[in-house]
């Protein structure tokens, strides 16, 4: 046994973590892993999360099994957070999952079961795990070039062409907001156009919503998902609580399906439960209990919203400061796209060998594709960062 296995390629993002930890240079900057960091470099526990946890600890009387679909109340509260009170809630079903990645896995399993021959259109670039999960289920992925090279914005025409070349029943994977890795999102008008196009072609949207609240705010970031839910007959949505509740390691997410009818939606949900039972039997409970404790309590919910909003505006401020520093250093507006990008990530347009030089010469860590986590930058380090990037680009 095992002799036919070879060592898999290490995950490029996770592989950076131990190397960064071992780096003893005092100026080191970690822009790799996609977690929010405050000004002191810490990924904080939200106040509301700490309070919810202490209530759970005081009040919980059992830790018996909950069930493969997870906590019903959590799913209801999350349905409203994602789709609002006005969505087609009767046609939406949900199960709690181990994080957003768990939701993606359950939903890819569902696609493989119901439409094994469907092609899944995947933006290029996208979160690397998207392709890995799809391929693991034997699904065929087809990439389309997501970014307009000249402007750095989403290339909607390329997306339109990809959808028009697909068959009815094929699937298109979309980032609900804060596109990872580029930060380039669709405009509202583009979401509307896309909705009409999907209705026309019968291509099914599969939306990954991992950063709700980090782009333009909790409600605005859900615009695309909500618009599509009001427009198309069928949809799949993977939502993550890792970032917006800061409970990364608690593995909390939701897999949603929107069905043409309530009955089809319930059948799809029952099939997701089967996927869950086979894959991990039941999702971990603690994170979901934290989220439902917060969302049920007006005081905790409003404190959570304001702390999330503080994080969001910190990122917006860092984006502005970074673009301004690049503007002064380069005497150009080349980096102004950083202001328009949403969420934690942007891509700097540096080559892998330049990324390597930034690490070896300046102790600046980023993903090979030039993705930076803006939240990893401290305002005091922006000048050093901009100097280093400029130096490496000019001298390569
Ligand atoms: N989707 C995207 C686009 C992500 O960036 C991530 C996390 N990096 C996830 C899903 C998965 O999040 P989780 O930690 O909740 O599994």
Short mmCIF file of C-alpha atoms in Angstrom, two decimals, residues 41-202:
data_model
loop_
_atom_site.label_atom_id
_atom_site.label_comp_id
_atom_site.label_asym_id
_atom_site.label_seq_id
_atom_site.Cartn_x
_atom_site.Cartn_y
_atom_site.Cartn_z
CA UNK A 41 -0.65 42.07 13.22
CA UNK A 42 -3.18 39.99 15.13
CA UNK A 43 -6.24 38.25 13.72
CA UNK A 44 -8.57 39.32 16.53
CA UNK A 45 -11.45 37.43 18.08
CA UNK A 46 -14.56 39.62 17.63
CA UNK A 47 -15.94 40.97 20.93
CA UNK A 48 -19.33 39.48 20.07
CA UNK A 49 -17.72 36.08 19.48
CA UNK A 50 -16.04 36.12 22.90
CA UNK A 51 -19.32 37.09 24.55
CA UNK A 52 -21.26 34.43 22.61
CA UNK A 53 -18.69 31.80 23.60
CA UNK A 54 -18.95 32.67 27.27
CA UNK A 55 -22.75 32.39 27.07
CA UNK A 56 -22.48 29.04 25.30
CA UNK A 57 -20.07 27.79 27.94
CA UNK A 58 -22.40 28.88 30.73
CA UNK A 59 -25.60 27.63 29.15
CA UNK A 60 -24.75 24.53 27.16
CA UNK A 61 -25.99 21.39 28.89
CA UNK A 62 -25.11 18.76 26.30
CA UNK A 63 -22.74 18.07 23.47
CA UNK A 64 -24.72 15.24 21.95
CA UNK A 65 -24.92 14.96 18.15
CA UNK A 66 -26.83 17.63 16.24
CA UNK A 67 -27.20 15.90 12.85
CA UNK A 68 -25.72 15.96 9.32
CA UNK A 69 -27.61 19.09 8.25
CA UNK A 70 -26.29 20.97 11.28
CA UNK A 71 -28.25 23.46 13.31
CA UNK A 72 -31.60 24.48 11.83
CA UNK A 73 -31.70 27.89 13.51
CA UNK A 74 -28.17 28.71 12.30
CA UNK A 75 -29.22 27.81 8.74
CA UNK A 76 -32.31 30.04 8.96
CA UNK A 77 -30.35 33.01 10.32
CA UNK A 78 -27.65 32.59 7.68
CA UNK A 79 -30.27 32.32 4.94
CA UNK A 80 -31.50 35.78 5.95
CA UNK A 81 -28.00 37.19 6.25
CA UNK A 82 -27.13 36.07 2.73
CA UNK A 83 -30.46 36.42 0.92
CA UNK A 84 -32.21 39.02 3.15
CA UNK A 85 -35.85 38.74 4.27
CA UNK A 86 -37.03 39.48 0.74
CA UNK A 87 -35.40 36.65 -1.21
CA UNK A 88 -37.35 33.63 -2.54
CA UNK A 89 -36.82 31.98 0.84
CA UNK A 90 -39.32 29.17 0.28
CA UNK A 91 -37.22 27.87 -2.65
CA UNK A 92 -33.93 28.08 -0.75
CA UNK A 93 -32.64 25.15 1.33
CA UNK A 94 -29.49 25.05 3.39
CA UNK A 95 -27.22 22.77 5.35
CA UNK A 96 -24.49 23.79 7.76
CA UNK A 97 -21.03 22.76 6.59
CA UNK A 98 -17.44 22.68 7.86
CA UNK A 99 -16.48 26.13 6.53
CA UNK A 100 -16.91 27.54 3.04
CA UNK A 101 -14.63 24.80 1.70
CA UNK A 102 -16.99 22.20 3.17
CA UNK A 103 -19.90 23.94 1.44
CA UNK A 104 -18.03 23.94 -1.88
CA UNK A 105 -17.28 20.25 -1.45
CA UNK A 106 -20.90 19.33 -0.67
CA UNK A 107 -22.14 21.40 -3.61
CA UNK A 108 -19.59 19.96 -6.05
CA UNK A 109 -20.67 16.51 -4.84
CA UNK A 110 -24.26 17.48 -5.55
CA UNK A 111 -23.36 18.65 -9.08
CA UNK A 112 -21.46 15.40 -9.68
CA UNK A 113 -24.55 13.46 -8.58
CA UNK A 114 -27.20 15.41 -10.46
CA UNK A 115 -25.29 16.57 -13.54
CA UNK A 116 -22.04 14.58 -13.85
CA UNK A 117 -21.58 15.69 -17.45
CA UNK A 118 -21.97 19.38 -16.73
CA UNK A 119 -19.01 21.60 -17.51
CA UNK A 120 -18.18 24.05 -14.75
CA UNK A 121 -16.89 27.41 -15.97
CA UNK A 122 -14.24 28.63 -13.53
CA UNK A 123 -12.72 32.10 -13.63
CA UNK A 124 -9.01 32.28 -14.33
CA UNK A 125 -7.65 33.23 -11.84
CA UNK A 126 -9.69 31.86 -8.98
CA UNK A 127 -9.12 30.45 -5.49
CA UNK A 128 -6.87 27.46 -6.20
CA UNK A 129 -9.01 25.06 -4.21
CA UNK A 130 -11.97 25.56 -6.59
CA UNK A 131 -10.31 23.56 -9.34
CA UNK A 132 -8.95 20.96 -6.93
CA UNK A 133 -12.40 20.26 -5.47
CA UNK A 134 -14.13 20.16 -8.86
CA UNK A 135 -11.54 17.84 -10.32
CA UNK A 136 -11.68 15.58 -7.30
CA UNK A 137 -15.33 14.94 -8.14
CA UNK A 138 -14.43 14.17 -11.74
CA UNK A 139 -16.18 17.30 -12.98
CA UNK A 140 -14.95 19.04 -16.10
CA UNK A 141 -13.75 22.55 -15.45
CA UNK A 142 -13.33 25.10 -18.18
CA UNK A 143 -11.53 28.35 -17.48
CA UNK A 144 -12.34 31.76 -18.79
CA UNK A 145 -10.01 34.69 -18.53
CA UNK A 146 -11.55 36.72 -15.72
CA UNK A 147 -9.49 39.88 -15.88
CA UNK A 148 -9.11 42.57 -18.48
CA UNK A 149 -5.32 42.81 -18.69
CA UNK A 150 -5.37 46.48 -19.62
CA UNK A 151 -7.61 47.73 -16.81
CA UNK A 152 -7.30 44.99 -14.16
CA UNK A 153 -11.10 45.00 -13.91
CA UNK A 154 -13.34 41.98 -14.48
CA UNK A 155 -13.61 41.29 -18.22
CA UNK A 156 -17.36 41.05 -18.57
CA UNK A 157 -17.26 40.45 -22.31
CA UNK A 158 -15.07 37.38 -21.78
CA UNK A 159 -17.54 36.17 -19.16
CA UNK A 160 -20.42 36.72 -21.56
CA UNK A 161 -18.62 34.74 -24.28
CA UNK A 162 -17.93 31.90 -21.83
CA UNK A 163 -21.59 31.72 -20.83
CA UNK A 164 -22.81 31.89 -24.42
CA UNK A 165 -20.52 29.03 -25.40
CA UNK A 166 -21.82 26.82 -22.57
CA UNK A 167 -24.81 24.47 -22.71
CA UNK A 168 -27.99 24.75 -20.67
CA UNK A 169 -27.37 22.94 -17.38
CA UNK A 170 -23.66 23.79 -17.33
CA UNK A 171 -22.52 25.67 -14.26
CA UNK A 172 -20.61 28.93 -13.80
CA UNK A 173 -18.60 29.47 -10.63
CA UNK A 174 -18.71 33.07 -9.45
CA UNK A 175 -17.20 34.96 -6.54
CA UNK A 176 -20.08 36.74 -4.78
CA UNK A 177 -17.78 39.59 -3.76
CA UNK A 178 -14.10 40.33 -3.06
CA UNK A 179 -12.78 38.12 -5.87
CA UNK A 180 -9.89 35.99 -4.69
CA UNK A 181 -7.13 36.64 -5.78
CA UNK A 182 -7.75 39.86 -7.74
CA UNK A 183 -10.25 41.94 -5.72
CA UNK A 184 -11.92 42.82 -9.06
CA UNK A 185 -15.69 42.46 -8.67
CA UNK A 186 -18.63 42.74 -11.03
CA UNK A 187 -20.57 46.00 -10.98
CA UNK A 188 -24.29 45.96 -10.19
CA UNK A 189 -25.06 46.50 -13.84
CA UNK A 190 -22.90 43.51 -14.76
CA UNK A 191 -24.67 41.31 -12.19
CA UNK A 192 -27.97 42.36 -13.77
CA UNK A 193 -26.70 41.60 -17.28
CA UNK A 194 -25.36 38.29 -16.07
CA UNK A 195 -28.72 37.41 -14.51
CA UNK A 196 -30.48 37.92 -17.86
CA UNK A 197 -27.79 35.97 -19.68
CA UNK A 198 -28.12 33.03 -17.28
CA UNK A 199 -31.90 32.97 -17.68
CA UNK A 200 -31.49 33.08 -21.46
CA UNK A 201 -28.89 30.30 -21.62
CA UNK A 202 -29.96 28.05 -18.73
#
